[in-house]
XYZ file of C-alpha atoms in Angstrom:
300
model
C -5.535 -158.245 140.714
C -6.419 -161.178 139.181
C -5.805 -164.573 140.811
C -3.352 -165.918 138.480
C -0.795 -162.974 139.398
C -1.367 -163.676 142.683
C -0.097 -167.455 142.910
C 2.687 -165.686 141.060
C 3.309 -163.707 143.679
C 2.860 -166.406 146.183
C 5.268 -168.614 144.648
C 8.047 -165.832 144.683
C 7.380 -165.088 148.608
C 7.614 -169.049 148.881
C 10.921 -169.302 146.805
C 12.323 -166.195 148.715
C 11.389 -167.970 151.961
C 13.650 -171.227 150.688
C 16.143 -169.609 149.839
C 16.695 -167.858 153.350
C 15.847 -164.382 152.267
C 13.225 -163.849 154.956
C 12.735 -160.175 154.827
C 12.131 -160.239 150.955
C 9.986 -163.284 151.855
C 7.885 -161.179 154.206
C 7.401 -158.169 152.053
C 6.403 -160.061 149.138
C 3.690 -162.283 151.469
C 3.049 -158.641 153.092
C 2.294 -157.339 149.229
C -0.340 -160.042 148.721
C -2.235 -159.075 151.901
C -2.512 -156.059 150.670
C -3.660 -156.718 147.298
C -5.869 -159.989 148.311
C -6.863 -159.765 152.415
C -8.352 -162.817 152.236
C -4.967 -164.896 151.568
C -5.197 -166.952 154.547
C -1.646 -168.803 153.141
C 0.137 -165.493 153.340
C -1.407 -165.188 156.866
C -0.109 -168.672 158.070
C 3.527 -168.301 156.512
C 4.076 -165.053 157.760
C 3.344 -166.649 161.099
C 5.727 -169.355 160.456
C 8.560 -166.856 159.582
C 8.124 -164.569 162.509
C 8.216 -167.849 164.482
C 11.217 -168.876 163.107
C 12.429 -165.319 163.978
C 11.494 -166.324 167.654
C 9.025 -163.472 167.518
C 6.038 -165.417 168.846
C 3.978 -162.009 169.413
C 3.907 -161.272 165.746
C 3.613 -164.905 165.014
C 0.304 -165.045 166.544
C -1.150 -162.518 165.275
C -0.557 -163.802 161.850
C -1.954 -167.095 162.700
C -4.972 -165.631 164.253
C -5.720 -164.070 161.025
C -5.357 -167.255 159.163
C -7.429 -168.905 161.418
C -10.237 -166.471 160.719
C -10.212 -167.041 157.498
C -9.275 -170.631 157.328
C -9.997 -172.473 160.927
C -8.016 -175.804 160.112
C -6.047 -177.714 162.860
C -3.007 -176.616 161.958
C -3.383 -173.084 161.904
C -4.925 -173.815 165.489
C -2.098 -175.872 166.437
C 0.543 -173.011 165.500
C -1.502 -170.332 167.274
C -1.047 -172.883 169.963
C 2.831 -173.235 169.440
C 3.035 -169.224 169.702
C 1.316 -168.982 172.609
C 3.374 -171.901 174.442
C 6.619 -169.978 173.401
C 4.953 -166.961 174.949
C 4.282 -169.257 178.479
C 0.625 -168.192 178.179
C -0.454 -172.284 178.710
C -4.089 -171.636 179.353
C -4.586 -170.366 176.244
C -2.070 -172.759 174.194
C -4.207 -175.440 176.208
C -7.413 -174.013 174.251
C -5.535 -173.553 170.739
C -4.552 -177.218 170.710
C -7.682 -178.623 171.783
C -9.606 -176.697 169.212
C -7.003 -178.521 166.688
C -7.718 -181.680 168.333
C -11.387 -181.445 167.865
C -11.019 -180.901 164.323
C -8.466 -184.063 164.126
C -8.130 -186.556 166.774
C -5.282 -188.241 165.256
C -3.037 -184.929 165.477
C 0.065 -186.215 166.891
C 1.730 -183.280 167.667
C -1.123 -181.824 169.368
C -1.051 -184.605 172.186
C 2.538 -184.096 172.296
C 2.410 -180.330 172.851
C -0.546 -180.919 175.009
C 1.595 -183.333 177.636
C 4.175 -180.929 177.223
C 1.859 -178.276 178.784
C 0.569 -180.421 181.278
C 3.437 -180.944 182.328
C 4.546 -177.118 183.288
C 1.140 -176.670 184.810
C 2.072 -180.033 187.256
C -0.941 -181.766 186.253
C 0.516 -185.294 185.931
C -2.762 -186.936 185.214
C -3.420 -185.046 182.199
C 0.352 -185.514 181.167
C 0.008 -189.184 181.284
C -3.067 -189.143 179.518
C -2.013 -187.504 176.388
C 1.417 -189.620 175.776
C -0.337 -192.628 176.299
C -2.542 -191.095 173.714
C 0.516 -191.271 171.128
C 1.241 -194.359 171.858
C -1.891 -195.550 171.220
C -1.667 -193.799 167.974
C 1.907 -194.635 167.047
C 3.278 -197.455 169.399
C 6.883 -196.723 168.477
C 6.623 -192.546 168.471
C 10.380 -192.003 170.052
C 9.346 -188.826 171.335
C 6.182 -190.515 173.664
C 8.312 -193.674 174.581
C 11.014 -191.323 175.800
C 8.717 -188.570 177.625
C 6.600 -191.687 178.987
C 9.946 -193.348 180.412
C 11.352 -190.283 182.225
C 7.607 -189.035 183.343
C 7.512 -192.559 185.448
C 11.195 -192.382 186.515
C 10.856 -188.856 188.238
C 7.732 -190.144 190.059
C 9.504 -193.364 191.232
C 7.032 -195.225 189.125
C 9.905 -197.779 188.182
C 8.756 -200.691 186.784
C 6.443 -198.657 184.035
C 9.792 -196.452 183.356
C 11.877 -199.592 182.646
C 8.871 -201.154 180.151
C 9.304 -197.773 178.119
C 13.055 -197.631 178.143
C 13.474 -200.771 177.062
C 11.061 -200.298 174.179
C 12.241 -197.116 173.400
C 16.283 -198.130 173.586
C 15.040 -201.651 171.681
C 13.627 -198.845 168.874
C 16.428 -195.910 169.387
C 19.418 -197.787 171.103
C 21.769 -194.852 170.442
C 20.540 -192.915 173.438
C 23.551 -192.527 175.824
C 21.452 -190.652 178.440
C 18.834 -193.449 178.958
C 20.911 -195.984 178.887
C 22.277 -194.326 182.251
C 18.711 -193.935 183.491
C 18.162 -197.347 182.746
C 20.924 -198.308 184.417
C 19.770 -196.599 187.735
C 16.092 -197.597 187.037
C 17.605 -201.770 187.180
C 19.286 -200.642 190.618
C 16.392 -198.841 192.330
C 14.617 -202.163 191.320
C 17.524 -204.911 193.265
C 18.878 -205.726 190.280
C 22.323 -204.332 190.921
C 24.681 -206.626 189.200
C 22.468 -205.852 185.642
C 23.028 -201.957 186.344
C 26.522 -202.330 186.709
C 27.052 -204.544 183.820
C 25.034 -202.080 181.857
C 27.411 -199.437 182.854
C 30.413 -201.409 182.821
C 29.742 -202.393 178.841
C 29.216 -198.707 178.392
C 32.508 -197.429 179.112
C 33.832 -200.009 176.629
C 31.384 -199.605 173.590
C 29.552 -195.820 174.440
C 30.953 -192.774 173.502
C 28.415 -191.411 175.503
C 29.960 -192.430 178.840
C 32.851 -190.341 178.228
C 31.419 -187.366 176.867
C 28.353 -187.312 178.540
C 27.789 -183.250 178.878
C 28.917 -182.942 175.040
C 26.130 -185.630 173.924
C 23.298 -184.378 176.014
C 22.656 -181.408 173.672
C 22.513 -183.361 170.732
C 21.179 -186.193 171.961
C 17.375 -184.675 171.669
C 15.960 -183.510 168.913
C 12.866 -180.555 169.257
C 9.817 -183.004 169.373
C 12.121 -184.743 172.200
C 11.492 -181.854 174.906
C 9.711 -183.904 177.548
C 12.530 -186.342 178.141
C 15.160 -183.600 177.451
C 13.433 -181.088 179.994
C 13.843 -184.267 182.606
C 17.196 -185.098 182.183
C 18.257 -181.442 182.627
C 16.467 -181.313 185.946
C 18.093 -184.967 186.632
C 21.447 -183.263 186.000
C 20.783 -179.780 188.038
C 19.541 -182.185 190.729
C 22.710 -184.849 190.634
C 24.754 -181.248 190.728
C 23.733 -180.313 193.943
C 24.023 -183.518 195.831
C 27.180 -183.647 194.540
C 28.197 -180.681 195.964
C 26.870 -181.834 199.229
C 28.909 -184.825 198.987
C 32.087 -183.063 198.155
C 31.600 -181.132 201.203
C 30.659 -184.112 203.498
C 34.488 -185.456 201.833
C 36.170 -182.544 203.014
C 34.750 -182.386 206.144
C 36.047 -185.956 206.667
C 38.991 -184.832 206.591
C 39.439 -182.640 209.619
C 37.090 -185.132 211.314
C 37.960 -188.858 209.695
C 36.135 -190.570 212.472
C 32.830 -189.178 211.664
C 33.046 -190.055 207.983
C 31.063 -193.454 207.330
C 32.024 -194.716 203.559
C 28.826 -195.340 201.555
C 26.785 -198.396 201.138
C 26.635 -200.247 197.724
C 23.193 -197.869 196.610
C 24.738 -194.886 197.656
C 28.106 -195.707 195.679
C 26.361 -196.277 192.713
C 24.459 -193.141 192.931
C 27.592 -191.556 193.647
C 29.131 -193.157 190.044
C 26.195 -191.806 188.454
C 26.036 -188.415 189.810
C 29.789 -188.291 188.667
C 28.777 -189.483 185.460
C 26.206 -187.057 185.254
C 28.453 -184.371 185.934
C 31.004 -185.059 183.536
C 33.268 -186.978 185.714
C 33.866 -190.601 183.897
C 37.026 -191.536 185.868
C 35.413 -190.666 189.592
C 31.991 -193.007 188.052
C 34.064 -195.574 187.451
C 36.088 -195.707 191.133
C 32.682 -195.781 192.457
C 31.008 -198.093 190.544
C 33.758 -200.674 190.876
C 33.568 -199.395 194.872
C 29.709 -200.273 194.937
C 30.701 -203.608 193.068
C 33.096 -205.035 195.733
C 31.056 -203.828 198.730
C 28.083 -205.243 197.277
C 29.645 -208.818 196.842
C 31.420 -209.012 199.980
C 27.707 -208.194 201.802
C 26.506 -210.924 199.392
C 29.122 -213.425 200.391
C 28.529 -212.435 204.574
C 25.049 -213.688 203.814
């Protein structure tokens, strides 16, 4: 078949794909491949369709065929995404590094490598690739959020606060990271500033009173690093809150053995309740923490 006819079929396949008719689109791409086995764009687009459908094994097969015909950085990246989704992390590293070898400034490649190395618990490499993105784009939303949470989880609070401030200055609507900022301030001893920030959120930020509802919608797919960190923190918060509630139940039987929380513990409890969608309890412990701190300061 002549090139103009192949191009006409390809245009039709693309049109069907954009119209959401994936089955017909795939059939058309396969017809093109049957007529013109070296048509790499058809392999590439078939891989993309299977990827959207969650069939990453078939997607990978088509991306690999596209690479053999056209070994460009996008095809290597697509193959890397597929094996990453299949949790074959070492293979994913290989493909993404091939993509970056061809295009060192390909930000999505650096971002995915950071995500892979986080799954592999290789902190040094995770940090390197997140920093690479900041060098390429100082205002990159996902890298700033990812680094902020990377530092937070490793108790590197000054670095975390720096990234949080940069992130929230550029992207002020993220209630979850504002909460993390308030906790980091408290961890550094800035209790009053931390409490003021939380108090302000109760008045102005819908994310404070609808935390669990906003958690899923606050992040986009490319923000996966920060989103995964928030999810881990929320899981830990649920466990710690359960432990505290058990302690509280036991105190009703033996009240003389129960000591009230210290100011920092009270602030932690405020945040735990907030992360678990209970703003009323969160505010009770926040106010209690403030009063305890004021009393301690007055004695000093």
